[in-house]
mmCIF file of C-alpha atoms in Angstrom:
data_model
loop_
_atom_site.group_PDB
_atom_site.id
_atom_site.type_symbol
_atom_site.label_atom_id
_atom_site.label_comp_id
_atom_site.label_asym_id
_atom_site.label_seq_id
_atom_site.Cartn_x
_atom_site.Cartn_y
_atom_site.Cartn_z
ATOM 1 C CA MET U 1 16.963 6.146 -10.774
ATOM 2 C CA ASP U 2 17.335 9.588 -12.081
ATOM 3 C CA ASP U 3 15.221 11.991 -10.060
ATOM 4 C CA ALA U 4 14.862 14.495 -13.003
ATOM 5 C CA SER U 5 12.742 11.847 -14.867
ATOM 6 C CA PHE U 6 10.325 10.917 -12.126
ATOM 7 C CA SER U 7 6.820 10.969 -13.145
ATOM 8 C CA PHE U 8 5.316 11.777 -9.677
ATOM 9 C CA ARG U 9 6.414 14.077 -6.803
ATOM 10 C CA ALA U 10 4.755 11.676 -4.102
ATOM 11 C CA VAL U 11 4.419 7.995 -3.961
ATOM 12 C CA ILE U 12 1.867 6.577 -1.377
ATOM 13 C CA PHE U 13 1.915 2.866 -0.389
ATOM 14 C CA ASP U 14 -0.781 0.689 1.074
ATOM 15 C CA CYS U 15 0.789 -1.647 3.715
ATOM 16 C CA ASP U 16 -0.873 -5.117 3.528
ATOM 17 C CA GLY U 17 -0.556 -6.853 0.258
ATOM 18 C CA VAL U 18 1.976 -4.219 -1.148
ATOM 19 C CA MET U 19 4.746 -3.670 1.374
ATOM 20 C CA PHE U 20 4.222 -6.903 3.154
ATOM 21 C CA ASP U 21 2.566 -10.300 2.603
ATOM 22 C CA SER U 22 0.514 -10.218 5.794
ATOM 23 C CA LYS U 23 -2.015 -12.894 5.169
ATOM 24 C CA ASP U 24 -0.421 -15.473 7.772
ATOM 25 C CA SER U 25 0.116 -12.799 10.338
ATOM 26 C CA ASN U 26 -3.425 -11.324 10.056
ATOM 27 C CA ILE U 27 -4.982 -14.824 10.168
ATOM 28 C CA ALA U 28 -3.075 -15.625 13.294
ATOM 29 C CA TYR U 29 -3.990 -12.304 14.874
ATOM 30 C CA TYR U 30 -7.779 -12.580 14.420
ATOM 31 C CA ASN U 31 -7.922 -16.308 15.235
ATOM 32 C CA HIS U 32 -6.092 -15.446 18.458
ATOM 33 C CA ILE U 33 -8.900 -13.032 19.375
ATOM 34 C CA LEU U 34 -11.581 -15.561 18.457
ATOM 35 C CA LYS U 35 -9.724 -18.233 20.537
ATOM 36 C CA HIS U 36 -9.452 -15.958 23.566
ATOM 37 C CA PHE U 37 -13.306 -15.749 23.622
ATOM 38 C CA GLY U 38 -13.716 -19.499 23.127
ATOM 39 C CA TYR U 39 -14.725 -19.470 19.392
ATOM 40 C CA PRO U 40 -13.237 -21.550 16.474
ATOM 41 C CA PRO U 41 -10.866 -20.027 13.864
ATOM 42 C CA MET U 42 -12.451 -17.834 11.049
ATOM 43 C CA PHE U 43 -13.553 -19.399 7.791
ATOM 44 C CA GLU U 44 -11.457 -19.254 4.727
ATOM 45 C CA GLU U 45 -13.915 -16.920 3.036
ATOM 46 C CA ASP U 46 -13.300 -14.376 5.768
ATOM 47 C CA HIS U 47 -9.573 -13.993 4.886
ATOM 48 C CA ASN U 48 -9.970 -11.410 2.061
ATOM 49 C CA TYR U 49 -12.128 -9.097 4.216
ATOM 50 C CA ILE U 50 -9.740 -8.884 7.097
ATOM 51 C CA GLN U 51 -6.973 -7.940 4.532
ATOM 52 C CA MET U 52 -8.794 -4.803 3.496
ATOM 53 C CA ALA U 53 -10.850 -3.787 6.568
ATOM 54 C CA THR U 54 -9.831 -1.863 9.653
ATOM 55 C CA GLY U 55 -8.953 -3.717 12.807
ATOM 56 C CA GLU U 56 -12.373 -2.650 14.286
ATOM 57 C CA GLN U 57 -14.337 -3.539 11.133
ATOM 58 C CA SER U 58 -12.652 -6.959 11.088
ATOM 59 C CA VAL U 59 -13.413 -7.754 14.713
ATOM 60 C CA ARG U 60 -17.016 -6.702 14.465
ATOM 61 C CA TYR U 61 -17.401 -8.615 11.192
ATOM 62 C CA LEU U 62 -15.950 -11.855 12.844
ATOM 63 C CA PHE U 63 -18.077 -11.414 15.957
ATOM 64 C CA ARG U 64 -21.252 -10.423 14.049
ATOM 65 C CA ASP U 65 -22.993 -13.596 15.241
ATOM 66 C CA TYR U 66 -21.411 -13.602 18.749
ATOM 67 C CA PRO U 67 -22.442 -11.373 21.733
ATOM 68 C CA GLU U 68 -18.990 -10.107 22.665
ATOM 69 C CA GLN U 69 -18.478 -7.714 19.867
ATOM 70 C CA ASP U 70 -17.539 -4.796 22.135
ATOM 71 C CA GLU U 71 -15.458 -6.893 24.459
ATOM 72 C CA ALA U 72 -13.514 -8.329 21.494
ATOM 73 C CA GLU U 73 -12.802 -4.917 20.090
ATOM 74 C CA GLU U 74 -11.584 -3.668 23.548
ATOM 75 C CA TYR U 75 -9.356 -6.690 23.755
ATOM 76 C CA ARG U 76 -7.929 -6.071 20.267
ATOM 77 C CA ARG U 77 -6.989 -2.568 21.338
ATOM 78 C CA VAL U 78 -4.936 -3.556 24.269
ATOM 79 C CA MET U 79 -3.451 -6.968 23.182
ATOM 80 C CA ASP U 80 0.210 -7.047 22.184
ATOM 81 C CA TYR U 81 0.496 -7.251 18.467
ATOM 82 C CA THR U 82 4.360 -7.893 18.362
ATOM 83 C CA GLN U 83 3.763 -11.670 18.746
ATOM 84 C CA PHE U 84 2.525 -11.706 15.166
ATOM 85 C CA ILE U 85 5.012 -9.416 13.401
ATOM 86 C CA HIS U 86 7.415 -12.341 12.718
ATOM 87 C CA LYS U 87 4.779 -13.744 10.355
ATOM 88 C CA LEU U 88 4.974 -10.718 8.041
ATOM 89 C CA LYS U 89 6.875 -11.195 4.934
ATOM 90 C CA MET U 90 8.431 -7.916 3.454
ATOM 91 C CA GLU U 91 8.015 -7.588 -0.251
ATOM 92 C CA PRO U 92 11.301 -8.312 -2.209
ATOM 93 C CA GLY U 93 12.811 -5.071 -3.289
ATOM 94 C CA LEU U 94 10.818 -2.841 -1.000
ATOM 95 C CA GLU U 95 13.553 -1.333 0.933
ATOM 96 C CA GLU U 96 15.732 -0.892 -2.248
ATOM 97 C CA ILE U 97 12.963 1.188 -3.903
ATOM 98 C CA LEU U 98 12.389 3.205 -0.633
ATOM 99 C CA PHE U 99 16.109 4.010 -0.449
ATOM 100 C CA SER U 100 16.343 5.094 -4.005
ATOM 101 C CA LEU U 101 13.294 7.348 -3.735
ATOM 102 C CA LYS U 102 13.991 8.828 -0.234
ATOM 103 C CA GLY U 103 14.762 12.600 -0.607
ATOM 104 C CA ARG U 104 13.842 12.578 -4.294
ATOM 105 C CA VAL U 105 10.044 12.279 -3.905
ATOM 106 C CA LYS U 106 7.766 12.423 -0.887
ATOM 107 C CA LEU U 107 6.960 8.993 0.553
ATOM 108 C CA ALA U 108 3.825 8.005 2.516
ATOM 109 C CA ILE U 109 1.665 5.061 3.702
ATOM 110 C CA ALA U 110 -2.037 5.221 3.607
ATOM 111 C CA THR U 111 -3.439 2.145 5.406
ATOM 112 C CA ASN U 112 -6.392 0.798 7.199
ATOM 113 C CA ARG U 113 -4.140 -0.567 9.872
ATOM 114 C CA SER U 114 -4.366 1.113 13.174
ATOM 115 C CA ALA U 115 -1.648 1.456 15.804
ATOM 116 C CA THR U 116 0.120 -1.610 14.481
ATOM 117 C CA ILE U 117 1.501 0.147 11.556
ATOM 118 C CA LYS U 118 4.244 1.889 13.814
ATOM 119 C CA ARG U 119 5.171 -1.320 15.393
ATOM 120 C CA VAL U 120 5.576 -2.925 11.984
ATOM 121 C CA LEU U 121 7.763 -0.064 10.548
ATOM 122 C CA ASP U 122 9.910 0.013 13.702
ATOM 123 C CA HIS U 123 10.410 -3.778 13.599
ATOM 124 C CA PHE U 124 11.636 -3.818 9.981
ATOM 125 C CA GLY U 125 13.558 -0.418 10.263
ATOM 126 C CA LEU U 126 11.413 1.239 7.608
ATOM 127 C CA ALA U 127 9.976 4.208 9.504
ATOM 128 C CA ARG U 128 13.080 6.477 8.493
ATOM 129 C CA TYR U 129 11.906 6.388 4.810
ATOM 130 C CA PHE U 130 8.459 7.811 5.153
ATOM 131 C CA ASP U 131 7.453 11.509 5.302
ATOM 132 C CA ALA U 132 3.902 10.639 6.300
ATOM 133 C CA VAL U 133 2.114 7.655 7.757
ATOM 134 C CA ILE U 134 -1.698 7.714 7.821
ATOM 135 C CA SER U 135 -3.572 4.834 9.496
ATOM 136 C CA SER U 136 -7.201 4.373 10.398
ATOM 137 C CA PHE U 137 -6.480 6.120 13.733
ATOM 138 C CA ASP U 138 -5.518 9.260 12.038
ATOM 139 C CA VAL U 139 -8.702 10.000 10.040
ATOM 140 C CA LYS U 140 -12.456 10.140 10.779
ATOM 141 C CA ARG U 141 -13.263 8.059 7.754
ATOM 142 C CA PRO U 142 -11.050 5.117 6.740
ATOM 143 C CA LYS U 143 -10.517 3.729 3.176
ATOM 144 C CA PRO U 144 -12.400 3.671 0.797
ATOM 145 C CA ASP U 145 -13.101 7.169 1.889
ATOM 146 C CA PRO U 146 -10.338 9.412 0.227
ATOM 147 C CA GLU U 147 -9.599 11.397 3.514
ATOM 148 C CA CYS U 148 -6.247 9.500 4.015
ATOM 149 C CA LEU U 149 -5.020 10.354 0.548
ATOM 150 C CA GLU U 150 -6.329 13.925 0.738
ATOM 151 C CA THR U 151 -4.602 14.429 4.054
ATOM 152 C CA ILE U 152 -1.321 13.383 2.480
ATOM 153 C CA LEU U 153 -1.726 15.577 -0.518
ATOM 154 C CA VAL U 154 -2.244 18.566 1.767
ATOM 155 C CA LYS U 155 0.615 17.770 3.837
ATOM 156 C CA PHE U 156 2.839 17.332 0.811
ATOM 157 C CA LEU U 157 1.559 20.370 -1.152
ATOM 158 C CA VAL U 158 1.201 18.068 -4.183
ATOM 159 C CA GLY U 159 -1.560 18.083 -6.776
ATOM 160 C CA ARG U 160 -3.764 15.003 -7.277
ATOM 161 C CA GLU U 161 -2.110 14.025 -10.522
ATOM 162 C CA GLU U 162 1.392 14.475 -9.017
ATOM 163 C CA ALA U 163 0.836 11.622 -6.518
ATOM 164 C CA LEU U 164 0.784 7.737 -7.192
ATOM 165 C CA TYR U 165 -1.161 5.444 -4.840
ATOM 166 C CA VAL U 166 0.111 1.851 -4.860
ATOM 167 C CA GLY U 167 -2.434 -0.682 -3.511
ATOM 168 C CA ASP U 168 -3.630 -4.170 -4.090
ATOM 169 C CA SER U 169 -7.333 -4.275 -3.346
ATOM 170 C CA GLU U 170 -10.713 -3.009 -4.613
ATOM 171 C CA ILE U 171 -10.822 -0.754 -1.563
ATOM 172 C CA ASP U 172 -7.605 0.676 -2.583
ATOM 173 C CA ALA U 173 -8.812 1.285 -6.100
ATOM 174 C CA GLU U 174 -11.981 3.025 -4.983
ATOM 175 C CA THR U 175 -9.840 5.098 -2.601
ATOM 176 C CA ALA U 176 -7.700 6.337 -5.412
ATOM 177 C CA ALA U 177 -10.673 7.001 -7.714
ATOM 178 C CA ALA U 178 -12.505 8.918 -4.971
ATOM 179 C CA ALA U 179 -9.338 11.083 -4.441
ATOM 180 C CA GLN U 180 -8.736 11.442 -8.173
ATOM 181 C CA VAL U 181 -5.271 10.125 -7.658
ATOM 182 C CA PRO U 182 -3.573 7.858 -10.187
ATOM 183 C CA PHE U 183 -3.474 4.249 -9.021
ATOM 184 C CA ALA U 184 -0.917 1.502 -9.481
ATOM 185 C CA ALA U 185 -2.511 -1.908 -8.875
ATOM 186 C CA PHE U 186 0.025 -4.220 -7.216
ATOM 187 C CA LYS U 187 -0.256 -8.015 -8.238
ATOM 188 C CA ASN U 188 -3.878 -7.567 -9.118
ATOM 189 C CA SER U 189 -4.641 -7.432 -12.684
ATOM 190 C CA SER U 190 -8.432 -7.520 -12.109
ATOM 191 C CA LEU U 191 -8.299 -3.844 -10.669
ATOM 192 C CA GLN U 192 -9.126 -0.782 -12.729
ATOM 193 C CA ALA U 193 -5.950 1.207 -12.438
ATOM 194 C CA SER U 194 -3.558 3.665 -14.367
ATOM 195 C CA PHE U 195 -0.859 1.013 -14.022
ATOM 196 C CA HIS U 196 -0.496 -2.549 -13.219
ATOM 197 C CA VAL U 197 2.748 -3.866 -11.605
ATOM 198 C CA CYS U 198 3.780 -7.255 -10.180
ATOM 199 C CA SER U 199 7.008 -6.269 -8.435
ATOM 200 C CA MET U 200 8.928 -3.305 -6.974
ATOM 201 C CA ALA U 201 11.157 -3.310 -10.069
ATOM 202 C CA GLU U 202 8.109 -2.813 -12.294
ATOM 203 C CA LEU U 203 6.925 -0.028 -9.929
ATOM 204 C CA ALA U 204 10.328 1.660 -10.214
ATOM 205 C CA ALA U 205 9.993 1.536 -14.064
ATOM 206 C CA VAL U 206 6.575 3.170 -13.790
ATOM 207 C CA LEU U 207 8.055 6.019 -11.612
ATOM 208 C CA LYS U 208 10.890 6.587 -13.821
ATOM 209 C CA ASN U 209 9.100 6.310 -17.281
ATOM 210 C CA GLY U 210 5.501 6.991 -16.350
ATOM 211 C CA LYS U 211 4.331 3.757 -18.065
#
């Protein structure tokens, strides 16, 4: 891609559902916590919630009818996440687009993941591409509050219209709207967005052509 024609100075990625298909990994992760306390696996209708929420929010939601909410959250904080990383599936074309953008635009992640994001990036060798990674541990108010995006804008010294946030959920769309940052909906045509893309190749075209 020709950097002179880029439409944005910064590209900010959500993690789950954009960079990775994490559904199987997240289901195994939270079912492990439930099993540790002697409870059955989560219901299928819970799957979408855990994809968007923070780790703490997910645990408290799943244990809302159980007395061990605090104990489960403490267990989540200390348990070893690495046993679930192998279930993550990296989005095709992700590393190629990161490689092509590195040094030409600022790259960041804004995610409701907590400390697990560092382990994921290290495992897949992607940490070197990003100029900033903001997790739920790095802000007082996680998504859909715009604090994560606003923190990145300040760090990068870029205006709101100069950044593009790429996400896949309603929470991501709300976050972008609250921050007044253009939003690219990834594989989710139901979201209100400036752009809709279904692949990293389509995202690359948006970045180059602005449409």
